[in-house]
Each structure stands twice: as structure tokens, then as C-alpha cells.
């Protein structure tokens, strides 16, 4: 994700790191709001973000929340023959219905998170596409039951899931590319007026159909160790543990899933010592956690819908604007 031609440093300074932290709270916060949090001028905040963004180091992405949009969300663990997992991962990365792909330590296992709008779409990938590859020797699929967010936006009780039309699809695609796109830019992509786009986006956010998060290479924050945690938790404690873990600074993602490990989490921390401390001290203090399996992550192939080559973010195909 680095582009050293534009920005050349290994770890972001304190102001940049504070900016990333503020964007985790509200990815579409205005420059005025961000400046107030950071204690600097609006010009400084805008300049810092634009510099990092143009260098390919930082961006905010709009993430569709599948269960609020009527999608089914899945986690696949794919075992491959030796030396073939990277090629399989790259092939999967070309599918728009798969938002996140990681290679795990050992180099023979892939995890990915597909979204399926129908049972047919899910079965097409699980029963047809993957088994036909001689490089795939095993697949397990877990349904994602619930995401736990650090600071979830309140959803009104009984709020109906929105029905998406073609303009909404274009809007979500534009936000996946740039979660801080202006209403003018979003209006140009969708063919709607700025007022209509603003009102529709507020509706989608209000019912929890889309969330915003900064995307950045963890190493720029001094975080060199990433891992997947597979936890077994008593059903009665699942919600408590998921919500608690979502507040841990080491955890970037946590969700309840089906299967023997009923909670999955993505951990990002400074080094192996910090990893050990989290397992023994933080998780060790939670008696509700029965077992933990750890899988070190060696490479992220696709994140938030876009393919990475391990260094620089690759832009998706240009959006088709409405005529």
C-alpha cells in the first residue's frame, strides 16, 4: 500500500496516527470536526489526509453491511496444495462478491469473506467454482451471524432493511472506492442530485446498511504482527465476548460465526511479544473464552473489496457513470 515516490516514511507521526484514530470513530467526519479532535487547523487535517490518500497510504472505505442489505455473509477456509494458494487467492480476488482475502502462515490456507445475494450465488462459488480447481483440496464454510463494531451506530428498533435500486448500487460502489467522496462526486456517479444523494446516504447509515472505516497498512502504525483468532465461547456469552473484544485496540474485526469456533477475530499488534500478552493477559482474563486457535497472517491479498499486490493498492475498474 506504500508509494514511496510521494511519501517516504516507515511509520506515521503522532498527528497522522491521531487522524487515523479519529477516522475510525467517524470515517466521514468533516475537516472541522477532525481538526477539533486533533487540536490542529482544518487546513492541516485536510493536507495530511490528502497527502496520505494521494500516496496510496490511507483511505476511508464504505463497507456494506450484508445482513442489513439482505445479503448472506460467509467465511470460507480454503486449503490448497503446496505453492498454489497465492494463485488461488488472486483468482478469487477478481470476484466482486468477495470483499476480503488473506493468506495464512504455512502458505496453504486462504480465508475469504464472500457476500451472496442468494443461495444460488453462494452455491455457485462453494459447490461449483472452488471444487473444480485441482489446487483446492478442502473448503469449510461458516455463516457470519453478527458483526461487532467498536462503536456501532444505533439502529432504530424495527428498522426495515432498505431495498436497493441501480442508483444505490452505484452509490455503494463509489463509497467502497472512496468513503469520503463528496456529495458532488457521488451525485455525478449516480445521476442523482446532491440533495437526493445526501438524503439517501443518511438513510442507509441510519439503518446500519453501510459503515465507514479507514484502510491503512498496519506497519505504518508500527504494527508488524497480524493473526486470525478462532475462539470457542459459550453461546450465552457470545454477545458479551464479541462486544468486549470489539473494544480492544488490538482487534480490527470480530464476528460471530457458525461452526466449532463460533467467534472469529482479526488481531493487529506491534510484535510477537504484544501478541503473547494479548493472548495471556487480555483473553486470559475472560473465563467465557473456552479455546483459542491462532493463525498468523502472512499476506493480505484483498481488503475491503480491492486487490492488493502486497505493496501498493490497486484501483478497481473505473465506475460506469450514468448517462
PDB file of N, CA, C and O in Angstrom, residues 7 20 66 80 99 117 146 155 160 177 199 233 242 255 261 269 271 289:
ATOM      1  N   UNK A   7       5.352   9.782  -0.599  1.00  0.00           N
ATOM      2  CA  UNK A   7       5.558   9.903   0.836  1.00  0.00           C
ATOM      3  C   UNK A   7       6.579   8.848   1.229  1.00  0.00           C
ATOM      4  O   UNK A   7       6.437   7.684   0.880  1.00  0.00           O
ATOM      5  N   UNK A  20      -5.846   8.881  11.861  1.00  0.00           N
ATOM      6  CA  UNK A  20      -6.366   7.542  11.593  1.00  0.00           C
ATOM      7  C   UNK A  20      -7.314   7.110  12.711  1.00  0.00           C
ATOM      8  O   UNK A  20      -8.395   6.564  12.455  1.00  0.00           O
ATOM      9  N   UNK A  66     -23.890  -6.598   5.120  1.00  0.00           N
ATOM     10  CA  UNK A  66     -24.685  -7.561   4.372  1.00  0.00           C
ATOM     11  C   UNK A  66     -26.034  -7.882   4.979  1.00  0.00           C
ATOM     12  O   UNK A  66     -27.045  -7.933   4.285  1.00  0.00           O
ATOM     13  N   UNK A  80      -5.235 -25.424   0.156  1.00  0.00           N
ATOM     14  CA  UNK A  80      -4.705 -25.606  -1.195  1.00  0.00           C
ATOM     15  C   UNK A  80      -3.494 -26.528  -1.191  1.00  0.00           C
ATOM     16  O   UNK A  80      -2.851 -26.740  -0.159  1.00  0.00           O
ATOM     17  N   UNK A  99     -14.989  -9.787  -0.497  1.00  0.00           N
ATOM     18  CA  UNK A  99     -14.500  -8.487  -0.042  1.00  0.00           C
ATOM     19  C   UNK A  99     -13.127  -8.542   0.618  1.00  0.00           C
ATOM     20  O   UNK A  99     -12.449  -7.529   0.698  1.00  0.00           O
ATOM     21  N   UNK A 117     -25.992 -12.723  -2.563  1.00  0.00           N
ATOM     22  CA  UNK A 117     -27.339 -12.147  -2.564  1.00  0.00           C
ATOM     23  C   UNK A 117     -28.407 -13.227  -2.588  1.00  0.00           C
ATOM     24  O   UNK A 117     -29.573 -12.930  -2.387  1.00  0.00           O
ATOM     25  N   UNK A 146     -23.174 -12.329  13.004  1.00  0.00           N
ATOM     26  CA  UNK A 146     -23.269 -10.986  13.584  1.00  0.00           C
ATOM     27  C   UNK A 146     -21.890 -10.345  13.630  1.00  0.00           C
ATOM     28  O   UNK A 146     -20.923 -10.967  14.038  1.00  0.00           O
ATOM     29  N   UNK A 155     -29.211   1.593  15.573  1.00  0.00           N
ATOM     30  CA  UNK A 155     -30.209   1.330  14.546  1.00  0.00           C
ATOM     31  C   UNK A 155     -31.588   1.337  15.210  1.00  0.00           C
ATOM     32  O   UNK A 155     -31.793   0.636  16.203  1.00  0.00           O
ATOM     33  N   UNK A 160     -36.519  -1.317   8.885  1.00  0.00           N
ATOM     34  CA  UNK A 160     -36.557  -2.256   7.771  1.00  0.00           C
ATOM     35  C   UNK A 160     -35.280  -2.164   6.951  1.00  0.00           C
ATOM     36  O   UNK A 160     -34.677  -1.100   6.829  1.00  0.00           O
ATOM     37  N   UNK A 177     -14.997   2.673  -2.982  1.00  0.00           N
ATOM     38  CA  UNK A 177     -13.739   3.180  -3.534  1.00  0.00           C
ATOM     39  C   UNK A 177     -13.224   4.361  -2.721  1.00  0.00           C
ATOM     40  O   UNK A 177     -12.025   4.472  -2.460  1.00  0.00           O
ATOM     41  N   UNK A 199     -29.528  12.676   1.236  1.00  0.00           N
ATOM     42  CA  UNK A 199     -30.646  12.099   1.985  1.00  0.00           C
ATOM     43  C   UNK A 199     -30.601  10.576   1.951  1.00  0.00           C
ATOM     44  O   UNK A 199     -30.804   9.910   2.972  1.00  0.00           O
ATOM     45  N   UNK A 233     -16.714 -20.019  22.382  1.00  0.00           N
ATOM     46  CA  UNK A 233     -17.323 -19.302  23.506  1.00  0.00           C
ATOM     47  C   UNK A 233     -18.681 -19.925  23.792  1.00  0.00           C
ATOM     48  O   UNK A 233     -19.402 -20.336  22.860  1.00  0.00           O
ATOM     49  N   UNK A 242     -18.076 -10.875  22.137  1.00  0.00           N
ATOM     50  CA  UNK A 242     -17.903 -10.172  20.867  1.00  0.00           C
ATOM     51  C   UNK A 242     -17.858  -8.669  21.051  1.00  0.00           C
ATOM     52  O   UNK A 242     -16.988  -7.986  20.478  1.00  0.00           O
ATOM     53  N   UNK A 255     -16.484 -11.178  14.667  1.00  0.00           N
ATOM     54  CA  UNK A 255     -17.827 -11.567  14.244  1.00  0.00           C
ATOM     55  C   UNK A 255     -18.170 -12.933  14.810  1.00  0.00           C
ATOM     56  O   UNK A 255     -17.297 -13.787  15.018  1.00  0.00           O
ATOM     57  N   UNK A 261     -15.662 -23.203  16.130  1.00  0.00           N
ATOM     58  CA  UNK A 261     -15.173 -21.904  16.598  1.00  0.00           C
ATOM     59  C   UNK A 261     -16.274 -20.907  16.251  1.00  0.00           C
ATOM     60  O   UNK A 261     -16.515 -20.626  15.078  1.00  0.00           O
ATOM     61  N   UNK A 269      -1.125  -6.225  16.042  1.00  0.00           N
ATOM     62  CA  UNK A 269      -0.392  -5.699  17.193  1.00  0.00           C
ATOM     63  C   UNK A 269       1.068  -5.449  16.819  1.00  0.00           C
ATOM     64  O   UNK A 269       1.503  -5.753  15.708  1.00  0.00           O
ATOM     65  N   UNK A 271       4.146  -6.610  17.866  1.00  0.00           N
ATOM     66  CA  UNK A 271       5.119  -7.677  17.617  1.00  0.00           C
ATOM     67  C   UNK A 271       4.660  -8.947  18.316  1.00  0.00           C
ATOM     68  O   UNK A 271       3.556  -9.003  18.874  1.00  0.00           O
ATOM     69  N   UNK A 289     -14.135 -17.437  27.400  1.00  0.00           N
ATOM     70  CA  UNK A 289     -13.431 -17.985  26.241  1.00  0.00           C
ATOM     71  C   UNK A 289     -12.921 -19.374  26.589  1.00  0.00           C
ATOM     72  O   UNK A 289     -12.066 -19.544  27.456  1.00  0.00           O
TER      73      UNK A 289
END
